[in-house]
């Protein structure tokens, strides 16, 4: 055992970074610091769906992270929708309103208000380990193995290892991948219009069943997702147009309602009513990017997790969930490290176990966008094929044994530590 704790720097305090830090704090062999670019930890007010796989990972990280989720989880209101994730329905054309599929799982839909969720995590991290206004500019690998982080405010910090949880424009990823084109996220052709509406307005417009339970409306080249958040006080809308060829300028901008109304002009009555609810000053347009597959998530004593490693489209509700799964596996395996020389083994074990699954999620999330937009060549308007496909792909996502992944990572780590092959 090392005579001093091992210093772990977590760069980025979003859901992935904070969950990793909370997990790392459990291990007496580790000393954690979080470096966040913003002046405080923050998230937007929108909702985020937390699948059963992410719920299990939150429980495994600790009772406190599970309790945070349980305090905030909002479910479908009506008994008949209790175990349903979303009802997928046709949003336009002759089959408008037709139910395509309603995949179910043990908890049904579970959403949380992002900003409130993050607030709960912040309470679990001591203030003295959080450093704000620390935008990482570059990483220097020092002789002897320590890492020096250089921040935009000209300050520096040192650590034995770094976990990059710095999101879609990750500096840590660029350090790890260098000139590889996979170092940068790519525009996916989808733009999401996101809005939050007081629940009473939504009920008045579309009725209680559609406002207080989760639905996805599918149509030519686009989809519209709605669900309740914030204990049912708010109606969350994500209308995604998947027909953009390019995107220029800032990745998130204030939305122009006339443009949204034009883009969703040919949809049926129900979706038209939802789109009308986006006619507020608060609606934002988010260009949607994802990460090409990286050849590795780590090198030596530097690793990346969450969106930095594998940002994906939101069509399967899995980006944050995958960040939380990563956080659990990486904190668990780092908990086994006894001396700085073993850090690289822990990161290789994390990479070995997590890379394949998360890259598959990126790929299938793109496919799911195509399915919802009725464009996946093998499915298009064949609603039976749509149903069958969505059913199994969500089961694959939800039923992953993340504690099994932790055990596998520990096996890989122990083999590397003993000098044994993992190939
Ligand atoms: C429209 C939409 C809907 C979505 N819906 C869902 C859903 O329902 N379910 C789901 O699971 N996922 C969903 N996602 C995906 C989810 O939001 C992300 O996958 C998740 O937030 C990623 O968390 P993260 O911690 O990895 O990254 P982020 O949340 O991006 O956090 C990165 C943090 O790093 C900080 N940072 C960035 N650069 C630096 C730097 N250089 N130095 C220091 N700090 C830095 C940032 O300020 C930020 O705090 C959705 C995404 C979108 C766009």
XYZ file of C-alpha atoms and ligand atoms in Angstrom:
476
model
C 0.000 0.000 0.000
C 1.264 3.486 -0.917
C 2.331 5.607 2.060
C 0.111 8.444 0.881
C -3.338 8.516 -0.718
C -3.403 8.568 -4.492
C -4.496 11.912 -5.977
C -7.334 11.618 -8.495
C -8.335 14.707 -10.481
C -11.835 14.623 -11.957
C -12.201 17.192 -14.749
C -15.834 18.245 -15.194
C -18.645 18.202 -12.659
C -21.665 17.076 -14.681
C -23.575 13.915 -13.818
C -20.690 11.648 -14.816
C -17.963 13.587 -12.993
C -19.963 14.054 -9.809
C -21.058 10.404 -9.665
C -17.446 9.317 -10.160
C -16.273 11.699 -7.424
C -18.956 10.531 -4.991
C -17.918 6.933 -5.604
C -14.192 7.702 -5.306
C -14.753 9.417 -1.959
C -15.658 5.991 -0.498
C -12.116 4.695 -0.923
C -9.560 5.612 1.767
C -6.680 4.952 -0.664
C -7.797 7.845 -2.885
C -7.871 11.650 -2.523
C -10.250 13.320 -4.985
C -10.424 16.857 -6.396
C -12.979 18.087 -8.965
C -12.106 20.819 -11.458
C -15.128 22.437 -13.108
C -14.959 25.109 -15.815
C -18.128 26.910 -14.712
C -18.411 29.046 -11.599
C -20.732 26.524 -10.047
C -22.012 23.082 -10.868
C -25.069 23.521 -13.022
C -27.556 21.738 -15.226
C -30.493 22.936 -17.249
C -34.073 22.612 -15.977
C -35.077 19.952 -18.499
C -35.783 16.360 -17.620
C -33.641 13.310 -18.052
C -34.902 9.735 -18.210
C -33.107 7.324 -15.884
C -33.362 3.746 -17.148
C -33.302 0.707 -14.810
C -29.628 0.117 -15.692
C -28.718 3.629 -14.518
C -30.880 3.225 -11.427
C -28.927 0.084 -10.519
C -25.617 1.882 -11.044
C -26.764 4.725 -8.775
C -27.595 2.171 -6.069
C -24.202 0.505 -6.480
C -22.325 3.805 -6.183
C -23.978 4.296 -2.824
C -27.130 4.587 -0.751
C -26.902 8.371 -0.994
C -26.915 8.476 -4.809
C -29.801 6.029 -4.920
C -31.687 8.102 -2.327
C -31.127 11.248 -4.431
C -32.712 9.510 -7.395
C -35.606 8.107 -5.356
C -36.376 11.543 -3.896
C -36.793 13.043 -7.360
C -38.003 10.244 -9.624
C -41.190 11.129 -11.487
C -43.174 8.281 -13.001
C -46.078 8.027 -15.370
C -49.197 9.147 -13.526
C -51.823 6.732 -14.787
C -51.927 3.181 -13.474
C -52.325 1.735 -16.967
C -48.981 3.354 -17.971
C -47.209 2.422 -14.719
C -44.577 0.055 -16.143
C -44.317 1.614 -19.568
C -41.184 3.458 -20.659
C -42.810 5.352 -23.527
C -45.801 4.674 -25.727
C -44.527 5.039 -29.287
C -47.282 6.297 -31.562
C -47.651 7.520 -35.098
C -47.750 11.313 -35.192
C -48.822 11.911 -38.785
C -50.490 10.393 -41.831
C -53.298 7.865 -42.121
C -52.175 5.986 -39.035
C -51.963 9.087 -36.862
C -52.430 8.186 -33.198
C -51.857 4.431 -33.732
C -49.964 2.740 -30.924
C -46.803 1.069 -32.285
C -45.203 -0.325 -29.155
C -45.067 0.311 -25.408
C -41.916 -1.307 -23.973
C -42.127 -2.066 -20.271
C -39.580 -2.500 -17.512
C -39.604 -2.945 -13.755
C -39.892 0.758 -12.910
C -41.558 2.107 -16.020
C -40.645 5.617 -17.038
C -38.508 7.385 -14.424
C -37.429 10.940 -15.063
C -35.684 13.519 -12.934
C -35.357 17.273 -13.166
C -31.708 17.686 -14.195
C -30.841 20.736 -12.110
C -32.439 19.277 -8.971
C -30.711 15.930 -9.529
C -27.336 17.613 -9.766
C -28.098 19.646 -6.628
C -28.600 16.393 -4.730
C -25.210 15.108 -5.908
C -23.498 18.389 -4.992
C -24.625 17.930 -1.389
C -22.668 14.656 -1.327
C -19.299 16.193 -2.212
C -17.313 18.225 0.355
C -16.909 21.853 -0.733
C -13.155 21.793 -0.237
C -12.634 19.281 -3.059
C -14.607 21.344 -5.617
C -12.682 23.913 -7.658
C -14.695 26.232 -9.891
C -13.680 28.470 -12.766
C -11.072 25.813 -13.636
C -11.373 25.314 -17.385
C -8.778 22.737 -18.399
C -6.651 23.963 -21.313
C -4.049 21.252 -21.513
C -2.510 18.284 -19.746
C 1.189 17.828 -19.081
C 2.516 14.362 -18.241
C 5.482 14.872 -15.906
C 8.523 12.679 -15.563
C 7.971 10.271 -12.716
C 4.289 9.799 -13.625
C 2.468 12.767 -12.063
C 0.091 14.803 -14.195
C -0.053 18.594 -14.295
C -3.335 20.225 -15.334
C -3.121 23.694 -16.884
C -6.252 25.813 -16.554
C -7.440 28.771 -18.554
C -6.961 31.123 -15.578
C -3.215 30.276 -15.730
C -3.345 28.205 -12.537
C -2.178 24.576 -12.405
C -2.872 21.502 -10.299
C -1.148 18.134 -9.989
C -2.489 14.619 -9.523
C -1.461 10.994 -9.915
C -4.247 10.380 -12.409
C -6.992 12.177 -14.284
C -10.576 11.234 -15.110
C -11.901 13.391 -17.939
C -15.638 13.888 -17.467
C -15.555 17.113 -19.442
C -18.373 16.418 -21.861
C -18.768 16.626 -25.602
C -15.975 19.156 -26.220
C -13.587 17.227 -23.995
C -10.013 18.489 -23.708
C -9.028 15.213 -22.067
C -10.267 13.303 -25.132
C -8.179 15.529 -27.407
C -5.132 14.865 -25.243
C -5.726 11.108 -25.395
C -6.515 10.879 -29.115
C -4.327 13.673 -30.502
C -4.652 14.046 -34.297
C -7.105 11.169 -34.634
C -10.291 12.536 -36.285
C -12.222 10.610 -33.628
C -10.989 13.206 -31.120
C -13.903 15.463 -32.093
C -17.663 15.024 -31.923
C -19.608 15.008 -35.203
C -22.917 16.677 -36.050
C -25.591 14.007 -36.486
C -28.137 15.869 -38.626
C -30.601 16.145 -35.734
C -31.703 19.294 -33.920
C -33.744 19.104 -30.714
C -36.221 21.791 -29.712
C -36.523 21.553 -25.954
C -39.243 23.155 -23.905
C -40.693 22.983 -20.407
C -44.317 23.896 -19.915
C -46.399 24.185 -16.715
C -48.374 20.961 -16.463
C -51.741 22.736 -16.309
C -51.089 24.318 -19.731
C -50.225 20.933 -21.216
C -53.315 19.283 -19.709
C -55.479 22.087 -21.108
C -54.009 21.585 -24.575
C -53.753 17.787 -24.931
C -55.657 16.312 -21.992
C -54.484 14.608 -18.814
C -53.488 11.196 -20.157
C -51.127 12.554 -22.816
C -49.715 15.256 -20.559
C -48.976 13.209 -17.437
C -47.583 10.048 -19.060
C -44.710 9.445 -21.507
C -45.146 9.359 -25.276
C -43.021 9.458 -28.411
C -44.719 10.577 -31.628
C -43.069 9.310 -34.784
C -43.202 10.691 -38.298
C -41.354 11.391 -41.485
C -37.869 12.614 -40.582
C -38.633 13.633 -37.019
C -40.044 12.628 -33.636
C -41.612 14.361 -30.662
C -41.021 13.086 -27.123
C -43.033 14.247 -24.122
C -43.017 13.244 -20.470
C -43.771 14.661 -17.025
C -40.901 15.856 -14.796
C -40.511 17.524 -11.440
C -43.127 15.380 -9.647
C -45.532 15.984 -12.491
C -45.488 19.772 -12.146
C -43.846 20.251 -15.538
C -44.375 18.872 -19.039
C -41.091 18.219 -20.870
C -41.012 18.430 -24.677
C -38.192 17.327 -26.973
C -39.135 17.759 -30.643
C -36.314 16.438 -32.818
C -35.980 17.232 -36.490
C -33.562 14.690 -37.973
C -33.379 16.293 -41.417
C -30.660 18.901 -40.955
C -27.689 18.715 -43.300
C -25.372 20.956 -41.342
C -25.210 23.167 -38.301
C -23.245 26.391 -37.950
C -22.664 28.620 -34.949
C -23.104 27.861 -31.245
C -24.321 24.353 -30.522
C -27.285 25.617 -28.464
C -29.319 28.696 -29.464
C -32.640 30.300 -28.632
C -35.201 28.674 -30.911
C -37.148 30.571 -33.553
C -40.746 29.389 -33.114
C -41.803 30.186 -36.674
C -39.090 27.831 -37.898
C -40.259 25.042 -35.565
C -43.880 25.533 -36.687
C -42.758 25.340 -40.315
C -40.611 22.224 -39.794
C -43.456 20.402 -38.003
C -46.126 21.851 -40.310
C -47.292 18.562 -41.856
C -47.929 16.689 -38.608
C -51.247 15.523 -37.201
C -53.493 17.369 -34.802
C -51.983 16.031 -31.586
C -48.370 16.873 -32.412
C -49.464 20.252 -33.751
C -50.897 21.031 -30.314
C -47.649 19.978 -28.618
C -45.600 22.101 -30.995
C -47.782 25.118 -30.158
C -46.691 24.724 -26.539
C -43.132 25.471 -27.678
C -44.140 29.013 -28.607
C -42.351 30.617 -25.644
C -39.163 32.622 -25.187
C -37.645 29.731 -23.269
C -37.541 27.147 -26.076
C -33.993 26.261 -27.090
C -32.612 24.573 -30.216
C -29.885 22.032 -29.475
C -27.758 20.768 -32.330
C -27.075 17.116 -31.635
C -23.586 15.630 -31.797
C -22.142 12.248 -31.022
C -18.701 10.727 -30.687
C -17.043 8.569 -33.329
C -15.668 5.372 -31.778
C -12.395 6.061 -29.967
C -9.683 3.378 -30.159
C -9.177 3.736 -26.407
C -10.707 5.472 -23.394
C -7.374 5.745 -21.587
C -3.628 6.054 -21.829
C -1.308 5.521 -18.894
C -2.930 7.393 -15.977
C -5.482 9.434 -17.914
C -8.985 8.200 -18.750
C -12.267 9.620 -19.988
C -15.840 8.804 -19.051
C -19.360 9.882 -19.970
C -20.017 12.132 -22.948
C -16.270 12.823 -23.256
C -15.825 9.154 -24.136
C -19.071 8.290 -25.941
C -21.636 11.089 -26.292
C -24.700 9.623 -27.983
C -28.011 10.786 -29.375
C -30.823 10.870 -26.795
C -33.286 8.582 -28.608
C -32.793 5.697 -26.168
C -32.494 7.902 -23.082
C -29.059 6.508 -22.279
C -26.325 9.208 -22.334
C -26.475 10.135 -18.677
C -27.130 6.504 -17.770
C -23.934 5.393 -19.489
C -21.995 8.146 -17.668
C -23.301 6.811 -14.355
C -22.408 3.215 -15.270
C -18.892 4.370 -16.238
C -18.583 6.253 -12.952
C -19.420 3.112 -10.981
C -16.999 0.838 -12.825
C -14.095 3.304 -12.763
C -14.469 4.225 -9.095
C -14.717 0.543 -8.133
C -11.573 -0.504 -9.926
C -9.628 2.542 -8.714
C -10.620 1.509 -5.208
C -8.358 -1.555 -5.632
C -5.244 0.438 -6.502
C -2.557 0.260 -3.822
C 0.172 2.348 -5.405
C 0.410 4.866 -8.290
C 2.144 2.283 -10.535
C -1.130 0.309 -10.620
C -3.274 3.185 -11.882
C -2.704 2.354 -15.542
C -3.973 -1.196 -14.903
C -7.184 0.164 -13.388
C -7.804 2.410 -16.383
C -7.049 -0.370 -18.851
C -9.524 -2.610 -17.043
C -12.175 0.140 -17.192
C -11.496 0.662 -20.915
C -11.612 -3.042 -21.628
C -15.012 -3.519 -19.994
C -16.797 -0.271 -20.817
C -15.685 0.678 -24.325
C -17.530 -2.017 -26.243
C -20.883 -1.503 -24.504
C -20.834 2.280 -24.655
C -19.837 2.409 -28.316
C -22.671 0.033 -29.090
C -25.019 2.425 -27.292
C -23.776 5.321 -29.483
C -24.432 3.243 -32.602
C -27.841 1.971 -31.545
C -28.899 5.466 -30.404
C -28.313 6.696 -33.972
C -30.305 3.753 -35.293
C -33.133 4.490 -32.903
C -33.297 8.049 -34.258
C -33.676 6.568 -37.735
C -36.383 4.199 -36.551
C -38.395 7.009 -34.930
C -38.029 9.094 -38.088
C -39.327 6.057 -40.079
C -36.116 5.965 -42.062
C -34.158 2.912 -40.951
C -33.904 1.006 -44.260
C -34.829 -2.344 -42.680
C -37.954 -0.909 -41.017
C -39.215 2.361 -42.505
C -43.052 2.287 -42.218
C -43.278 -1.370 -41.222
C -44.769 -0.914 -37.768
C -44.523 -4.630 -36.868
C -40.790 -4.538 -37.513
C -40.577 -1.247 -35.559
C -42.311 -2.895 -32.591
C -40.128 -5.986 -32.568
C -36.919 -3.987 -32.904
C -37.646 -1.412 -30.206
C -38.672 -4.115 -27.775
C -35.396 -6.049 -27.890
C -33.065 -3.071 -28.188
C -34.451 -1.493 -25.017
C -34.218 -4.827 -23.168
C -30.546 -5.058 -24.182
C -29.986 -1.570 -22.788
C -31.858 -2.028 -19.523
C -30.864 -5.521 -18.445
C -27.120 -5.068 -18.429
C -25.490 -6.387 -15.256
C -23.359 -3.404 -14.299
C -22.171 -5.082 -11.093
C -21.033 -7.944 -13.326
C -19.035 -5.386 -15.319
C -17.434 -4.234 -12.078
C -16.454 -7.839 -11.297
C -15.042 -8.324 -14.800
C -13.034 -5.098 -14.489
C -11.627 -6.341 -11.187
C -10.570 -9.634 -12.807
C -8.814 -7.759 -15.617
C -7.140 -5.421 -13.119
C -5.866 -8.307 -10.991
C -4.442 -10.093 -14.035
C -2.630 -6.962 -15.185
C -1.313 -6.384 -11.693
C 0.169 -9.897 -11.715
C 1.718 -9.343 -15.137
C -0.714 -11.767 -16.838
C -2.118 -11.345 -20.320
C -5.668 -10.147 -20.909
C -5.710 -11.051 -24.599
C -31.855 16.735 -25.935
C -31.147 15.771 -25.035
C -31.887 14.872 -24.262
C -31.236 13.932 -23.471
N -31.984 13.050 -22.737
C -31.377 12.093 -22.012
C -32.139 11.157 -21.245
O -33.369 11.212 -21.214
N -31.472 10.199 -20.533
C -30.107 10.126 -20.510
O -29.545 9.228 -19.838
N -29.357 11.011 -21.201
C -29.954 11.996 -21.946
N -29.199 12.901 -22.623
C -27.720 12.796 -22.569
C -27.155 13.390 -21.281
O -27.587 14.719 -21.126
C -25.629 13.373 -21.311
O -25.182 12.121 -21.759
C -25.040 13.610 -19.909
O -25.422 14.883 -19.438
C -23.510 13.512 -19.957
O -22.975 13.772 -18.679
P -21.417 14.071 -18.542
O -21.211 14.321 -17.087
O -20.619 13.030 -19.205
O -21.175 15.408 -19.390
P -21.747 16.869 -19.174
O -23.094 16.835 -18.540
O -21.610 17.563 -20.470
O -20.761 17.537 -18.114
C -19.486 17.986 -18.477
C -19.008 18.959 -17.409
O -17.654 19.304 -17.688
C -17.492 20.699 -17.639
N -16.388 21.025 -18.564
C -16.417 21.035 -19.917
N -15.206 21.346 -20.420
C -14.387 21.517 -19.361
C -13.000 21.852 -19.226
N -12.224 22.064 -20.296
N -12.483 21.969 -17.985
C -13.246 21.750 -16.873
N -14.563 21.431 -16.942
C -15.121 21.309 -18.166
C -18.838 21.262 -18.069
O -19.016 22.592 -17.603
C -19.793 20.278 -17.411
O -20.095 20.622 -16.077
C -29.819 13.882 -23.419
C -29.071 14.808 -24.149
C -29.721 15.742 -24.953
C -28.883 16.730 -25.729
